[in-house]
Short mmCIF file of C-alpha atoms in Angstrom, two decimals:
data_model
loop_
_atom_site.label_atom_id
_atom_site.label_comp_id
_atom_site.label_asym_id
_atom_site.label_seq_id
_atom_site.Cartn_x
_atom_site.Cartn_y
_atom_site.Cartn_z
CA LYS A 1 -0.20 0.02 -0.10
CA PRO A 2 1.36 3.68 -0.82
CA THR A 3 2.20 5.91 1.62
CA PRO A 4 -0.37 8.54 1.88
CA ALA A 5 0.69 12.11 0.56
CA TRP A 6 0.59 13.76 3.74
CA GLU A 7 2.63 11.55 5.54
CA ARG A 8 5.36 12.11 2.89
CA PHE A 9 4.93 15.40 3.57
CA ALA A 10 5.19 15.08 7.32
CA TYR A 11 8.39 12.79 6.75
CA ARG A 12 10.15 16.09 5.49
CA PHE A 13 9.90 17.73 9.40
CA GLY A 14 12.43 15.39 10.98
CA LYS A 15 12.78 12.88 13.66
CA GLY A 16 9.37 13.52 15.19
CA ALA A 17 7.54 13.07 12.23
CA GLY A 18 6.84 9.31 12.91
CA VAL A 19 5.58 10.33 16.24
CA ALA A 20 3.23 12.74 15.01
CA ILE A 21 1.84 10.27 12.36
CA LYS A 22 1.61 7.84 14.65
CA ASP A 23 -0.68 9.77 17.02
CA THR A 24 -2.54 11.14 14.14
CA ARG A 25 -3.69 7.52 13.08
CA LEU A 26 -4.67 6.99 16.63
CA LEU A 27 -6.50 10.00 16.84
CA LEU A 28 -8.83 8.86 13.73
CA ARG A 29 -8.78 5.40 14.80
CA ASP A 30 -9.32 5.17 18.80
CA PRO A 31 -12.76 6.22 19.94
CA THR A 32 -11.81 7.23 23.19
CA GLN A 33 -9.45 10.00 21.61
CA TRP A 34 -11.97 11.32 18.16
CA SER A 35 -14.69 11.85 20.73
CA GLN A 36 -12.49 14.64 22.69
CA LEU A 37 -12.77 16.23 18.89
CA LEU A 38 -16.29 15.99 18.76
CA VAL A 39 -16.66 17.30 22.86
CA LEU A 40 -14.44 20.45 21.81
CA VAL A 41 -16.93 21.17 18.63
CA ALA A 42 -19.81 20.89 21.07
CA LEU A 43 -18.18 23.49 23.50
CA ALA A 44 -17.36 25.74 20.98
CA GLY A 45 -21.26 25.49 19.58
CA VAL A 46 -22.22 26.09 23.01
CA TYR A 47 -20.02 29.15 23.36
CA LEU A 48 -21.08 31.01 20.62
CA VAL A 49 -24.68 30.16 20.60
CA SER A 50 -24.57 31.75 24.39
CA THR A 51 -22.54 34.55 23.12
CA SER A 52 -24.86 35.21 20.24
CA SER A 53 -27.76 35.02 22.47
CA VAL A 54 -26.69 38.04 24.41
CA ASP A 55 -28.59 41.15 23.23
CA VAL A 56 -27.39 44.30 24.18
CA THR A 57 -28.00 47.64 22.26
CA LEU A 58 -25.69 50.03 24.22
CA GLN A 59 -21.76 50.20 22.62
CA GLN A 60 -20.66 50.52 26.00
CA PHE A 61 -21.93 47.33 27.48
CA ARG A 62 -21.11 45.61 24.24
CA ASP A 63 -17.13 46.55 24.93
CA VAL A 64 -17.27 45.71 28.49
CA LEU A 65 -18.94 42.05 27.62
CA GLY A 66 -16.16 41.70 24.85
CA THR A 67 -13.60 42.17 27.59
CA MET A 68 -14.97 39.70 29.70
CA ASN A 69 -15.10 37.59 26.64
CA VAL A 70 -11.20 37.29 26.85
CA ALA A 71 -11.47 35.18 30.44
CA PHE A 72 -14.38 33.24 29.42
CA LEU A 73 -12.13 32.43 26.13
CA GLY A 74 -9.08 31.44 28.23
CA PHE A 75 -11.41 29.49 30.66
CA LEU A 76 -12.86 27.57 27.70
CA LEU A 77 -9.35 26.57 25.98
CA ALA A 78 -7.75 25.60 29.17
CA GLY A 79 -10.65 23.11 29.88
CA VAL A 80 -9.73 21.82 26.22
CA GLY A 81 -6.12 21.87 26.62
CA VAL A 82 -6.87 19.32 29.67
CA ARG A 83 -8.17 16.56 27.38
CA ILE A 84 -6.27 17.51 24.05
CA ALA A 85 -2.59 18.92 25.12
CA TYR A 86 -2.36 17.47 28.78
CA PRO A 87 -2.53 13.97 27.92
CA ALA A 88 -0.02 14.11 24.91
CA VAL A 89 2.63 12.61 26.55
CA SER A 90 1.04 10.31 28.77
CA MET A 91 -0.91 8.51 26.07
CA GLU A 92 2.14 6.88 24.99
CA GLY A 93 1.60 4.52 27.81
CA GLU A 94 3.98 1.75 28.90
CA GLY A 95 5.42 1.50 25.54
CA PHE A 96 6.84 4.99 26.07
CA TRP A 97 10.30 3.45 26.26
CA MET A 98 10.28 2.53 22.87
CA LEU A 99 10.75 5.96 22.12
CA ARG A 100 13.64 6.42 24.02
CA THR A 101 15.49 3.71 22.52
CA GLY A 102 15.15 5.53 19.09
CA PRO A 103 17.60 8.44 17.86
CA MET A 104 14.78 11.16 19.70
CA GLY A 105 15.61 12.72 23.28
CA SER A 106 13.28 13.87 25.73
CA PHE A 107 13.03 17.69 24.09
CA ASN A 108 12.40 16.38 20.67
CA ILE A 109 9.53 13.94 22.16
CA VAL A 110 8.09 17.21 24.01
CA MET A 111 8.25 19.43 20.95
CA THR A 112 6.58 16.75 18.91
CA LYS A 113 3.56 16.29 21.24
CA PHE A 114 3.55 20.34 21.46
CA TRP A 115 3.19 20.87 17.61
CA HIS A 116 0.89 17.93 17.19
CA ALA A 117 -1.72 19.31 19.36
CA LEU A 118 -1.21 23.18 18.72
CA PRO A 119 -2.92 23.57 15.03
CA ILE A 120 -6.32 22.49 16.76
CA MET A 121 -5.62 24.78 19.66
CA VAL A 122 -4.94 27.54 17.54
CA ILE A 123 -7.97 27.13 15.31
CA LEU A 124 -10.07 27.28 18.20
CA GLY A 125 -8.67 29.70 20.09
CA THR A 126 -8.20 32.27 16.68
CA GLY A 127 -11.66 31.25 15.50
CA LEU A 128 -13.57 31.68 18.56
CA GLY A 129 -12.32 35.11 19.40
CA TYR A 130 -12.58 36.59 16.08
CA VAL A 131 -16.38 35.02 15.44
CA ALA A 132 -16.95 36.07 19.27
CA ALA A 133 -15.96 39.67 18.72
CA ARG A 134 -18.06 39.65 15.58
CA LEU A 135 -21.35 38.56 17.34
CA ILE A 136 -21.13 40.73 20.31
CA ASP A 137 -20.24 43.98 17.92
CA VAL A 138 -17.27 45.32 19.92
CA SER A 139 -15.41 48.72 18.60
CA PRO A 140 -12.92 48.23 16.36
CA THR A 141 -9.83 48.32 19.17
CA LEU A 142 -11.02 45.25 21.05
CA ALA A 143 -12.37 43.56 17.61
CA PHE A 144 -8.80 43.47 16.88
CA VAL A 145 -7.19 42.55 19.85
CA SER A 146 -10.01 39.44 20.23
CA PRO A 147 -8.74 37.01 18.12
CA ILE A 148 -4.85 37.75 19.37
CA ALA A 149 -6.21 37.05 22.78
CA GLY A 150 -7.42 33.56 21.42
CA LEU A 151 -4.07 33.06 19.56
CA SER A 152 -2.08 33.62 22.50
CA SER A 153 -4.33 31.84 24.88
CA ALA A 154 -3.91 28.85 22.55
CA ILE A 155 -0.35 28.78 22.34
CA VAL A 156 0.08 29.11 26.08
CA VAL A 157 -2.54 26.33 26.84
CA THR A 158 -0.88 24.04 24.62
CA GLY A 159 2.63 24.69 25.88
CA LEU A 160 1.43 24.29 29.47
CA GLY A 161 -0.34 21.45 28.96
CA VAL A 162 2.16 19.54 27.04
CA GLY A 163 5.07 20.81 29.40
CA LEU A 164 3.51 19.81 32.48
CA GLY A 165 1.62 16.74 31.01
CA ALA A 166 5.52 15.73 30.29
CA ALA A 167 6.91 16.61 33.98
CA PHE A 168 4.17 14.76 35.42
CA PRO A 169 3.44 11.69 33.39
CA ARG A 170 1.24 8.84 34.03
CA PHE A 171 1.98 6.03 31.79
CA ASP A 172 -0.15 3.76 33.92
CA ALA A 173 -3.23 5.15 33.11
CA THR A 174 -6.04 2.88 31.59
CA ASN A 175 -8.05 5.86 30.35
CA PRO A 176 -7.30 9.23 29.08
CA SER A 177 -9.76 11.44 31.38
CA GLU A 178 -7.49 9.89 34.54
CA ILE A 179 -4.61 11.22 33.24
CA PRO A 180 -5.37 15.07 34.19
CA LEU A 181 -6.55 13.54 37.76
CA SER A 182 -3.12 14.40 39.37
CA PRO A 183 -1.31 17.37 41.06
CA GLY A 184 0.41 18.02 37.91
CA GLY A 185 -3.35 18.46 36.08
CA LEU A 186 -4.37 20.77 39.21
CA LEU A 187 -1.00 22.68 38.31
CA TYR A 188 -1.90 23.23 35.14
CA MET A 189 -5.41 24.49 35.31
CA THR A 190 -4.28 26.89 38.11
CA LEU A 191 -1.84 28.39 35.76
CA ALA A 192 -4.20 27.92 32.52
CA LEU A 193 -6.50 30.07 34.48
CA GLY A 194 -4.49 32.46 35.83
CA TYR A 195 -2.86 33.51 32.41
CA ALA A 196 -6.47 34.03 31.35
CA THR A 197 -6.81 36.44 34.34
CA ILE A 198 -3.70 38.22 33.64
CA MET A 199 -4.71 38.46 29.79
CA THR A 200 -8.39 39.90 30.87
CA VAL A 201 -6.34 42.68 33.02
CA LEU A 202 -3.94 43.64 30.53
CA LEU A 203 -6.74 44.23 28.39
CA ALA A 204 -9.10 46.04 30.67
CA TYR A 205 -7.07 49.77 29.97
CA PRO A 206 -7.82 49.39 26.31
CA ALA A 207 -11.09 48.53 27.14
CA TRP A 208 -11.42 51.48 29.43
CA ILE A 209 -9.92 53.92 27.07
CA THR A 210 -12.21 52.31 24.40
CA LEU A 211 -15.41 53.36 26.65
CA ARG A 212 -13.93 56.83 27.04
CA ARG A 213 -13.34 57.45 23.28
CA PRO A 214 -14.86 55.26 21.32
CA TRP A 215 -13.73 56.49 18.20
CA LEU A 216 -9.59 55.72 18.78
CA PHE A 217 -8.07 52.94 17.55
CA TYR A 218 -5.65 52.29 20.34
CA TRP A 219 -3.56 49.70 18.95
CA ARG A 220 -1.63 52.44 16.59
CA GLN A 221 -0.49 54.60 19.78
CA PRO A 222 3.21 53.87 21.19
CA GLU A 223 1.45 52.25 24.48
CA GLY A 224 -0.80 50.12 22.55
CA LEU A 225 2.14 49.07 20.40
CA TRP A 226 4.25 48.52 23.65
CA LEU A 227 0.84 46.49 25.22
CA LEU A 228 1.02 44.24 22.01
CA ALA A 229 4.73 43.49 22.58
CA ALA A 230 4.21 42.73 26.15
CA ILE A 231 1.57 40.17 25.64
CA ALA A 232 3.68 38.72 23.01
CA LEU A 233 6.34 38.30 25.39
CA LEU A 234 4.49 36.77 28.16
CA THR A 235 3.11 34.41 25.80
CA LEU A 236 6.57 33.39 24.63
CA PHE A 237 7.73 33.08 28.14
CA VAL A 238 4.66 31.09 29.84
CA THR A 239 5.05 28.70 26.89
CA VAL A 240 8.65 27.91 26.48
CA LEU A 241 9.29 27.74 30.28
CA PRO A 242 7.06 24.69 30.91
CA LEU A 243 8.17 22.92 27.92
CA LEU A 244 11.75 23.26 28.98
CA PHE A 245 10.48 22.01 32.40
CA GLY A 246 8.78 19.16 31.28
CA SER A 247 11.70 18.03 28.93
CA ARG A 248 14.31 18.10 31.44
CA ARG A 249 11.78 16.20 34.08
CA LEU A 250 10.66 14.03 31.50
CA ALA A 251 14.42 13.05 30.95
#
């Protein structure tokens, strides 16, 4: 049987391609895994239906709701990440030793899991951020940053999930739902919800400026550019640090 085109393309990305292909095949073949995607779609649907059902006529109230939406989106992504990203390393099970006999180090394994889970989380976070801003009809300042906040939260949640999942693995779990029930899972949820809170606080000031001056596009101002840079640095730090910590603990 010839190798599918997507697998030939994946093998161009180095040593971790085989692990990513194996994980993709398991995701499609194992009902306990692809059912997680159905849960993800259901959560996204409920979130969008709930958002669209809010009928607010005053623009200031819509902007306040849009700011709160950043926190809700972060909480939702944290709940999805605990099912998609956090169990990624532990899903290798007791056959994890087979990976260690190959040419892959612990950092390669962790990063392969990260890149495999990231596309799903990015599509979900960015898409929900964009659509929710449109449904609420927030001002241009918040409409611009809402998908950025969703993208940032998706990257952080994936890094936290895979990194802490590698630091506190449960290779003996008989069901994926058992894996997050551990001190590592509690730490993951605490940090993920804490990051969502920090993002909401950072975006509270632009929202306040928008309430006072609705005509101003805040992100063209120097302080707006500095705030975007701060969000980017925070995202990078909170993503990379858990991945490095998880790689070292896994080794």
